[in-house]
Amino acid sequence: MIKLVNDTIDNKDIDSLISWLGKYPRLTKGPITLELEEKWSKWLGVENTVFCNSGSSANLLMLWALVEAGRIGRDSKIVVPSVAWATDLAPVIQLGMTPILCDSNMEDLSVDLDHLEKIFNETKPEVLLLVSVLGLVPDMRKISDLCGKYDVILLEDTCESMGSKYNGKKLGTFGLMSSFSTYFGHHISTIEGGFVSTDDEELYEVLKSIRSHGWDRDASKEYSKQLRDKWKTSDFDSLYTFYHSGFNLRSTDLQAFIGLSQIDKLDSICEKRNNNFKIYQKELAGISPNIKENGFTSNFAYPVIHEYRDAMVARLQKENIEVRPMICGSMGTQPFYVKKYGRKELPNVSQIDKYGFYIPNHPGLSKEDILKITSIIKDTAAERFADPYLQTR
């Protein structure tokens, strides 16, 4: 089988973990988590990072940190791309905010800029939660300019896009905060896990607090003193004093230990994914959408949008090649959205939902694997185009 993803945790990583466990270390969040956060911040090129238990939790933390820091209110409007993951949209609903779905463009599958500006102009949202789909690179200059023009806070969901760059600058460094996933099958893995990264010192302190119940145990001395002075809290009482409405979204030092060696592999993983992406681009030219490269694409999986999707998928699966629908398709047609707001159809997203799927890209994929996959797709497209009967099946 040609799998959709492969495990980046190898035997060497497991052996190293076993050796570390033999020293009977602390396994809950502790000093290794701090080491991982510092290493990730250095790799990404930001000041601060908070390690949590998933990329989904990272999205939740970003939104709630804005509320707890007084940057937005509970009644805020949040723009979410309609091609996204469920937990881009779900936290907006769960926190009582108002989601506004934006259509996608067909060049990089992120937000359609004309629709985005119309939303900004007409609804005056507070936040855009931008998703860089499958590691593809959005037009970050235009998106940043629009956010600046309409005073919209930019958050980046970069869970599928570790290492992708716009004009040499890594995705995840454009917004006020950014989220990443270290779940199995993503660019690197800590089994389960995620990051929130930011250069904003106040948000960093709030993020650390709301990750762990809302107390100040992870805070800097300055921020902790500020809170304790404000609320007249003694050192003893501070052990169970909660300054923010928080969660428990911590990860563990065990997962952080795995993450340390994963980051060492990340640059080479990104290069391999980009090389595979370029082969796909060449082989599927004219069949898949004309994906525009706005920079370096650390591709998570390769998108195909074609009217013969079902036939292509059937043949790929018959040949033991894993494929998936295009992420969540249209968020506006997902049951949890429809139940609350009704069905939301958008022109481009409807086509992506109906005809889109994605095919494998990971460091273990060979060129021969890619050529096998692309030949099946091209052959299916050619055969069905040539036979009017097949076109109706």
Tab-separated table of C-alpha atoms in Angstrom:
chain	number	residue	atom	x	y	z
A	1	MET	CA	0.000	0.000	0.000
A	2	ILE	CA	1.082	3.556	-0.732
A	3	LYS	CA	0.012	5.258	2.483
A	4	LEU	CA	-1.242	8.778	2.818
A	5	VAL	CA	1.195	9.544	5.639
A	6	ASN	CA	4.159	7.923	7.334
A	7	ASP	CA	5.392	7.913	10.907
A	8	THR	CA	8.277	10.312	11.539
A	9	ILE	CA	9.008	8.636	14.898
A	10	ASP	CA	11.554	5.964	13.957
A	11	ASN	CA	13.331	3.168	15.845
A	12	LYS	CA	16.166	5.463	16.855
A	13	ASP	CA	13.663	7.853	18.433
A	14	ILE	CA	12.002	5.001	20.331
A	15	ASP	CA	15.366	3.666	21.559
A	16	SER	CA	16.312	7.142	22.758
A	17	LEU	CA	12.965	7.449	24.533
A	18	ILE	CA	13.437	4.073	26.238
A	19	SER	CA	16.890	5.134	27.439
A	20	TRP	CA	15.490	8.395	28.822
A	21	LEU	CA	12.617	6.578	30.547
A	22	GLY	CA	15.203	4.348	32.213
A	23	LYS	CA	16.328	7.391	34.176
A	24	TYR	CA	12.822	7.647	35.692
A	25	PRO	CA	12.282	11.280	34.701
A	26	ARG	CA	9.287	13.475	35.363
A	27	LEU	CA	6.715	12.651	32.680
A	28	THR	CA	4.149	15.403	33.162
A	29	LYS	CA	4.797	18.920	31.833
A	30	GLY	CA	8.156	20.056	33.147
A	31	PRO	CA	11.635	21.186	32.031
A	32	ILE	CA	11.656	19.179	28.776
A	33	THR	CA	8.518	21.028	27.663
A	34	LEU	CA	10.316	24.335	28.209
A	35	GLU	CA	13.288	23.054	26.203
A	36	LEU	CA	11.024	22.015	23.340
A	37	GLU	CA	9.205	25.357	23.321
A	38	GLU	CA	12.495	27.230	23.125
A	39	LYS	CA	13.802	24.989	20.337
A	40	TRP	CA	10.600	25.369	18.325
A	41	SER	CA	10.609	29.171	18.724
A	42	LYS	CA	14.179	29.312	17.458
A	43	TRP	CA	13.364	27.100	14.447
A	44	LEU	CA	10.272	29.126	13.535
A	45	GLY	CA	11.837	32.512	14.237
A	46	VAL	CA	9.485	33.816	16.940
A	47	GLU	CA	9.918	34.919	20.535
A	48	ASN	CA	7.532	32.610	22.369
A	49	THR	CA	5.846	29.214	22.052
A	50	VAL	CA	3.393	27.251	24.181
A	51	PHE	CA	3.282	23.461	23.761
A	52	CYS	CA	-0.187	21.942	24.212
A	53	ASN	CA	-1.945	18.642	23.602
A	54	SER	CA	-3.073	19.187	19.974
A	55	GLY	CA	-3.302	21.607	17.083
A	56	SER	CA	-7.037	21.792	17.753
A	57	SER	CA	-6.350	22.906	21.315
A	58	ALA	CA	-3.885	25.438	19.916
A	59	ASN	CA	-6.705	27.038	17.903
A	60	LEU	CA	-8.911	27.144	20.993
A	61	LEU	CA	-6.112	28.710	23.038
A	62	MET	CA	-5.485	31.434	20.452
A	63	LEU	CA	-9.098	32.560	20.370
A	64	TRP	CA	-9.616	32.440	24.130
A	65	ALA	CA	-6.335	34.241	24.820
A	66	LEU	CA	-7.635	37.184	22.799
A	67	VAL	CA	-10.724	37.317	25.016
A	68	GLU	CA	-8.836	36.935	28.297
A	69	ALA	CA	-6.352	39.625	27.251
A	70	GLY	CA	-9.214	41.994	26.403
A	71	ARG	CA	-8.336	42.171	22.724
A	72	ILE	CA	-11.775	40.962	21.561
A	73	GLY	CA	-15.172	40.294	23.180
A	74	ARG	CA	-17.292	37.169	23.412
A	75	ASP	CA	-19.617	38.643	20.765
A	76	SER	CA	-16.836	39.002	18.183
A	77	LYS	CA	-17.158	38.005	14.554
A	78	ILE	CA	-14.495	35.537	13.381
A	79	VAL	CA	-13.812	34.846	9.702
A	80	VAL	CA	-13.031	31.183	9.026
A	81	PRO	CA	-12.236	29.756	5.575
A	82	SER	CA	-14.870	27.315	4.386
A	83	VAL	CA	-12.076	24.912	3.418
A	84	ALA	CA	-10.639	24.260	6.859
A	85	TRP	CA	-10.565	21.704	9.618
A	86	ALA	CA	-13.479	21.134	11.981
A	87	THR	CA	-11.596	22.579	14.928
A	88	ASP	CA	-10.952	25.866	13.160
A	89	LEU	CA	-14.689	26.489	13.146
A	90	ALA	CA	-15.815	24.585	16.255
A	91	PRO	CA	-14.005	26.750	18.875
A	92	VAL	CA	-15.608	29.876	17.408
A	93	ILE	CA	-19.038	28.338	17.964
A	94	GLN	CA	-18.151	26.809	21.339
A	95	LEU	CA	-16.909	30.144	22.684
A	96	GLY	CA	-20.136	31.863	21.640
A	97	MET	CA	-18.584	33.964	18.881
A	98	THR	CA	-20.073	34.460	15.421
A	99	PRO	CA	-18.402	32.549	12.555
A	100	ILE	CA	-18.361	34.030	9.069
A	101	LEU	CA	-17.384	31.571	6.344
A	102	CYS	CA	-15.187	32.800	3.507
A	103	ASP	CA	-15.002	31.237	0.055
A	104	SER	CA	-11.701	29.808	-1.212
A	105	ASN	CA	-9.642	30.614	-4.264
A	106	MET	CA	-8.627	27.909	-6.748
A	107	GLU	CA	-4.925	28.797	-6.853
A	108	ASP	CA	-3.809	27.987	-3.292
A	109	LEU	CA	-7.170	26.925	-1.747
A	110	SER	CA	-6.965	29.586	0.977
A	111	VAL	CA	-9.359	32.532	1.273
A	112	ASP	CA	-10.749	34.154	-1.855
A	113	LEU	CA	-9.412	37.702	-1.565
A	114	ASP	CA	-12.399	39.407	-3.216
A	115	HIS	CA	-14.856	37.607	-0.950
A	116	LEU	CA	-12.624	38.285	2.059
A	117	GLU	CA	-12.567	42.034	1.431
A	118	LYS	CA	-16.334	42.050	0.921
A	119	ILE	CA	-16.739	40.318	4.309
A	120	PHE	CA	-14.331	42.764	5.960
A	121	ASN	CA	-16.138	45.744	4.460
A	122	GLU	CA	-19.692	44.608	5.178
A	123	THR	CA	-19.500	42.757	8.497
A	124	LYS	CA	-16.545	44.399	10.296
A	125	PRO	CA	-15.115	41.226	11.868
A	126	GLU	CA	-12.512	41.294	14.616
A	127	VAL	CA	-10.442	38.248	13.583
A	128	LEU	CA	-9.420	36.232	10.535
A	129	LEU	CA	-8.360	32.676	11.333
A	130	LEU	CA	-6.397	31.934	8.161
A	131	VAL	CA	-5.766	28.317	7.149
A	132	SER	CA	-2.879	27.506	4.800
A	133	VAL	CA	-4.407	24.391	3.264
A	134	LEU	CA	-2.186	21.306	2.752
A	135	GLY	CA	0.960	23.396	3.115
A	136	LEU	CA	0.060	25.567	0.115
A	137	VAL	CA	1.167	29.189	0.438
A	138	PRO	CA	-1.460	31.969	0.521
A	139	ASP	CA	-0.762	35.473	-0.767
A	140	MET	CA	0.350	36.688	2.648
A	141	ARG	CA	1.146	40.224	1.495
A	142	LYS	CA	-2.384	40.873	0.249
A	143	ILE	CA	-3.974	39.122	3.220
A	144	SER	CA	-1.833	41.089	5.691
A	145	ASP	CA	-2.621	44.337	3.856
A	146	LEU	CA	-6.358	43.648	4.011
A	147	CYS	CA	-6.181	42.833	7.715
A	148	GLY	CA	-4.301	46.069	8.311
A	149	LYS	CA	-6.700	48.130	6.193
A	150	TYR	CA	-9.785	46.865	8.033
A	151	ASP	CA	-8.188	46.492	11.486
A	152	VAL	CA	-8.670	42.716	11.626
A	153	ILE	CA	-6.483	40.526	13.833
A	154	LEU	CA	-4.731	37.825	11.801
A	155	LEU	CA	-4.344	34.372	13.341
A	156	GLU	CA	-2.671	31.586	11.353
A	157	ASP	CA	-3.608	27.924	11.432
A	158	THR	CA	-0.376	26.455	10.093
A	159	CYS	CA	-1.062	22.890	11.233
A	160	GLU	CA	-0.535	21.505	7.716
A	161	SER	CA	2.187	23.935	6.696
A	162	MET	CA	5.332	23.560	8.787
A	163	GLY	CA	8.209	24.982	6.794
A	164	SER	CA	6.192	26.575	3.992
A	165	LYS	CA	7.426	30.074	3.202
A	166	TYR	CA	6.061	33.191	1.551
A	167	ASN	CA	8.916	35.133	-0.077
A	168	GLY	CA	11.396	33.457	2.272
A	169	LYS	CA	9.390	34.091	5.465
A	170	LYS	CA	7.903	31.066	7.218
A	171	LEU	CA	4.161	30.726	7.493
A	172	GLY	CA	3.179	31.083	11.114
A	173	THR	CA	5.179	34.300	11.514
A	174	PHE	CA	2.742	36.717	9.837
A	175	GLY	CA	-0.137	36.709	12.308
A	176	LEU	CA	-0.483	37.812	15.914
A	177	MET	CA	-0.458	34.113	16.856
A	178	SER	CA	-0.098	30.861	14.935
A	179	SER	CA	-1.022	27.249	15.590
A	180	PHE	CA	0.763	24.030	14.610
A	181	SER	CA	-0.014	20.325	14.982
A	182	THR	CA	2.387	17.540	15.922
A	183	TYR	CA	-0.123	14.749	15.508
A	184	PHE	CA	0.867	11.492	13.796
A	185	GLY	CA	1.141	11.979	10.052
A	186	HIS	CA	1.893	15.684	10.172
A	187	HIS	CA	5.319	17.049	9.287
A	188	ILE	CA	6.668	15.970	12.677
A	189	SER	CA	4.992	14.010	15.445
A	190	THR	CA	4.935	13.975	19.226
A	191	ILE	CA	2.168	11.326	19.069
A	192	GLU	CA	-0.340	14.032	20.021
A	193	GLY	CA	0.553	17.689	20.416
A	194	GLY	CA	0.477	21.234	19.146
A	195	PHE	CA	2.109	24.652	19.409
A	196	VAL	CA	0.925	28.226	19.703
A	197	SER	CA	3.619	30.727	18.734
A	198	THR	CA	3.615	34.509	19.164
A	199	ASP	CA	5.855	37.538	19.555
A	200	ASP	CA	3.303	39.207	21.832
A	201	GLU	CA	4.511	38.999	25.449
A	202	GLU	CA	1.130	39.632	27.086
A	203	LEU	CA	-0.595	36.973	24.999
A	204	TYR	CA	2.240	34.573	25.778
A	205	GLU	CA	1.611	34.997	29.508
A	206	VAL	CA	-2.138	34.541	29.054
A	207	LEU	CA	-1.613	31.458	26.873
A	208	LYS	CA	0.540	29.808	29.544
A	209	SER	CA	-2.077	30.531	32.169
A	210	ILE	CA	-5.163	29.347	30.294
A	211	ARG	CA	-3.348	26.209	29.128
A	212	SER	CA	-3.143	25.220	32.817
A	213	HIS	CA	-6.407	26.093	34.581
A	214	GLY	CA	-5.858	29.861	34.697
A	215	TRP	CA	-3.250	29.984	37.482
A	216	ASP	CA	0.121	31.749	37.387
A	217	ARG	CA	2.516	28.865	38.008
A	218	ASP	CA	4.052	29.081	34.537
A	219	ALA	CA	4.075	32.876	34.431
A	220	SER	CA	7.153	35.064	34.408
A	221	LYS	CA	8.077	36.619	37.759
A	222	GLU	CA	6.968	40.028	36.486
A	223	TYR	CA	3.553	38.859	35.290
A	224	SER	CA	2.986	36.769	38.400
A	225	LYS	CA	3.790	39.739	40.638
A	226	GLN	CA	1.457	41.932	38.624
A	227	LEU	CA	-1.420	39.483	39.112
A	228	ARG	CA	-0.746	38.866	42.802
A	229	ASP	CA	-0.450	42.579	43.558
A	230	LYS	CA	-3.656	43.351	41.700
A	231	TRP	CA	-5.652	40.657	43.496
A	232	LYS	CA	-3.760	40.882	46.817
A	233	THR	CA	-2.836	37.208	46.675
A	234	SER	CA	-0.300	35.691	49.070
A	235	ASP	CA	2.327	33.265	47.815
A	236	PHE	CA	0.558	30.422	49.603
A	237	ASP	CA	-2.920	31.253	48.292
A	238	SER	CA	-1.544	31.710	44.800
A	239	LEU	CA	-1.124	27.959	44.532
A	240	TYR	CA	-4.861	27.690	43.934
A	241	THR	CA	-5.749	31.157	42.668
A	242	PHE	CA	-7.088	31.334	39.114
A	243	TYR	CA	-6.730	34.683	37.366
A	244	HIS	CA	-8.066	33.609	33.981
A	245	SER	CA	-10.852	31.296	32.902
A	246	GLY	CA	-8.681	28.428	31.765
A	247	PHE	CA	-8.551	24.853	30.541
A	248	ASN	CA	-6.243	21.899	31.011
A	249	LEU	CA	-4.662	21.560	27.575
A	250	ARG	CA	-1.149	20.620	28.651
A	251	SER	CA	0.938	18.009	26.941
A	252	THR	CA	3.658	15.986	28.705
A	253	ASP	CA	7.431	15.896	28.959
A	254	LEU	CA	7.328	12.448	27.369
A	255	GLN	CA	5.879	13.937	24.203
A	256	ALA	CA	8.184	16.939	24.438
A	257	PHE	CA	11.190	14.606	24.594
A	258	ILE	CA	10.106	13.017	21.302
A	259	GLY	CA	9.612	16.464	19.802
A	260	LEU	CA	13.192	17.570	20.462
A	261	SER	CA	14.644	15.054	17.993
A	262	GLN	CA	11.768	15.576	15.564
A	263	ILE	CA	12.700	19.228	15.062
A	264	ASP	CA	16.209	18.109	14.047
A	265	LYS	CA	14.637	16.266	11.097
A	266	LEU	CA	12.228	18.986	10.056
A	267	ASP	CA	14.259	20.858	7.447
A	268	SER	CA	15.009	17.686	5.507
A	269	ILE	CA	11.364	16.591	5.798
A	270	CYS	CA	10.234	19.903	4.340
A	271	GLU	CA	12.714	19.632	1.457
A	272	LYS	CA	11.497	16.148	0.589
A	273	ARG	CA	7.866	17.235	0.676
A	274	ASN	CA	8.696	20.168	-1.592
A	275	ASN	CA	10.544	17.923	-4.056
A	276	ASN	CA	7.564	15.574	-4.203
A	277	PHE	CA	5.265	18.552	-4.689
A	278	LYS	CA	7.225	19.700	-7.728
A	279	ILE	CA	6.961	16.246	-9.330
A	280	TYR	CA	3.208	16.274	-8.775
A	281	GLN	CA	3.012	19.760	-10.268
A	282	LYS	CA	4.776	18.617	-13.408
A	283	GLU	CA	2.934	15.320	-13.834
A	284	LEU	CA	-0.576	16.627	-13.137
A	285	ALA	CA	-0.352	19.912	-15.037
A	286	GLY	CA	-3.685	20.539	-16.720
A	287	ILE	CA	-5.511	17.973	-14.583
A	288	SER	CA	-5.186	19.248	-11.047
A	289	PRO	CA	-5.831	22.939	-10.331
A	290	ASN	CA	-3.013	25.237	-11.339
A	291	ILE	CA	-1.585	25.669	-7.849
A	292	LYS	CA	0.257	28.967	-7.667
A	293	GLU	CA	3.558	28.838	-5.826
A	294	ASN	CA	3.902	31.964	-3.697
A	295	GLY	CA	7.103	30.652	-2.170
A	296	PHE	CA	8.460	27.412	-0.750
A	297	THR	CA	5.716	24.772	-0.468
A	298	SER	CA	6.222	22.207	2.285
A	299	ASN	CA	3.299	20.231	0.957
A	300	PHE	CA	1.283	18.129	3.412
A	301	ALA	CA	-0.663	16.244	0.710
A	302	TYR	CA	-1.328	17.015	-2.943
A	303	PRO	CA	-4.766	18.318	-3.974
A	304	VAL	CA	-6.684	17.130	-7.020
A	305	ILE	CA	-9.943	18.761	-8.118
A	306	HIS	CA	-11.509	17.036	-11.105
A	307	GLU	CA	-14.967	16.179	-12.399
A	308	TYR	CA	-13.977	12.487	-12.575
A	309	ARG	CA	-13.071	12.393	-8.924
A	310	ASP	CA	-15.108	9.325	-8.024
A	311	ALA	CA	-13.586	7.223	-10.815
A	312	MET	CA	-10.069	8.384	-9.909
A	313	VAL	CA	-10.595	7.611	-6.236
A	314	ALA	CA	-11.999	4.167	-7.020
A	315	ARG	CA	-8.999	3.252	-9.169
A	316	LEU	CA	-6.476	4.592	-6.678
A	317	GLN	CA	-8.084	2.636	-3.862
A	318	LYS	CA	-8.174	-0.499	-6.003
A	319	GLU	CA	-4.400	-0.109	-6.407
A	320	ASN	CA	-3.973	0.185	-2.610
A	321	ILE	CA	-3.254	3.906	-2.666
A	322	GLU	CA	-4.728	5.860	0.223
A	323	VAL	CA	-6.704	8.992	-0.648
A	324	ARG	CA	-8.984	11.325	1.296
A	325	PRO	CA	-11.709	13.897	0.560
A	326	MET	CA	-10.483	17.483	0.391
A	327	ILE	CA	-10.097	18.030	4.136
A	328	CYS	CA	-13.626	18.808	5.397
A	329	GLY	CA	-14.890	19.894	1.995
A	330	SER	CA	-17.209	22.771	2.740
A	331	MET	CA	-17.566	23.722	6.396
A	332	GLY	CA	-20.896	25.309	5.503
A	333	THR	CA	-22.360	21.888	4.693
A	334	GLN	CA	-20.993	20.044	7.735
A	335	PRO	CA	-23.812	18.808	10.015
A	336	PHE	CA	-22.616	20.674	13.119
A	337	TYR	CA	-22.707	23.980	11.210
A	338	VAL	CA	-25.959	23.269	9.367
A	339	LYS	CA	-27.789	22.367	12.593
A	340	LYS	CA	-27.047	25.808	14.045
A	341	TYR	CA	-26.896	28.170	11.069
A	342	GLY	CA	-28.401	26.375	8.070
A	343	ARG	CA	-26.627	25.298	4.914
A	344	LYS	CA	-24.039	27.724	3.496
A	345	GLU	CA	-23.055	27.275	-0.151
A	346	LEU	CA	-20.132	29.202	-1.623
A	347	PRO	CA	-19.188	29.031	-5.336
A	348	ASN	CA	-15.598	27.814	-5.282
A	349	VAL	CA	-15.914	25.763	-2.119
A	350	SER	CA	-18.877	23.883	-3.580
A	351	GLN	CA	-16.657	22.755	-6.478
A	352	ILE	CA	-13.840	21.800	-4.118
A	353	ASP	CA	-16.300	19.866	-1.954
A	354	LYS	CA	-17.830	17.994	-4.890
A	355	TYR	CA	-14.726	17.266	-6.951
A	356	GLY	CA	-11.771	17.547	-4.564
A	357	PHE	CA	-9.573	14.895	-2.967
A	358	TYR	CA	-5.952	14.638	-1.935
A	359	ILE	CA	-3.205	12.110	-2.551
A	360	PRO	CA	-0.123	11.067	-0.573
A	361	ASN	CA	2.918	13.215	0.062
A	362	HIS	CA	5.423	12.333	2.761
A	363	PRO	CA	9.202	11.823	3.081
A	364	GLY	CA	8.927	8.053	2.562
A	365	LEU	CA	7.318	8.461	-0.860
A	366	SER	CA	9.539	7.550	-3.821
A	367	LYS	CA	9.431	9.093	-7.275
A	368	GLU	CA	8.171	5.734	-8.571
A	369	ASP	CA	5.293	5.917	-6.089
A	370	ILE	CA	4.365	9.378	-7.327
A	371	LEU	CA	4.545	8.335	-10.979
A	372	LYS	CA	2.277	5.370	-10.256
A	373	ILE	CA	-0.258	7.630	-8.568
A	374	THR	CA	-0.185	10.283	-11.265
A	375	SER	CA	-0.404	7.774	-14.118
A	376	ILE	CA	-3.614	6.335	-12.659
A	377	ILE	CA	-5.093	9.820	-12.382
A	378	LYS	CA	-4.039	10.809	-15.917
A	379	ASP	CA	-5.212	7.530	-17.443
A	380	THR	CA	-8.600	7.826	-15.770
A	381	ALA	CA	-9.050	11.385	-16.968
A	382	ALA	CA	-8.057	10.459	-20.553
A	383	GLU	CA	-10.256	7.368	-20.760
A	384	ARG	CA	-13.353	9.052	-19.447
A	385	PHE	CA	-12.851	12.096	-21.629
A	386	ALA	CA	-12.577	9.888	-24.714
A	387	ASP	CA	-15.686	7.795	-23.964
A	388	PRO	CA	-19.040	9.676	-23.793
A	389	TYR	CA	-20.635	6.675	-22.018
A	390	LEU	CA	-18.044	6.736	-19.238
A	391	GLN	CA	-18.598	10.450	-18.788
A	392	THR	CA	-22.137	9.754	-17.609
A	393	ARG	CA	-21.152	6.992	-15.142
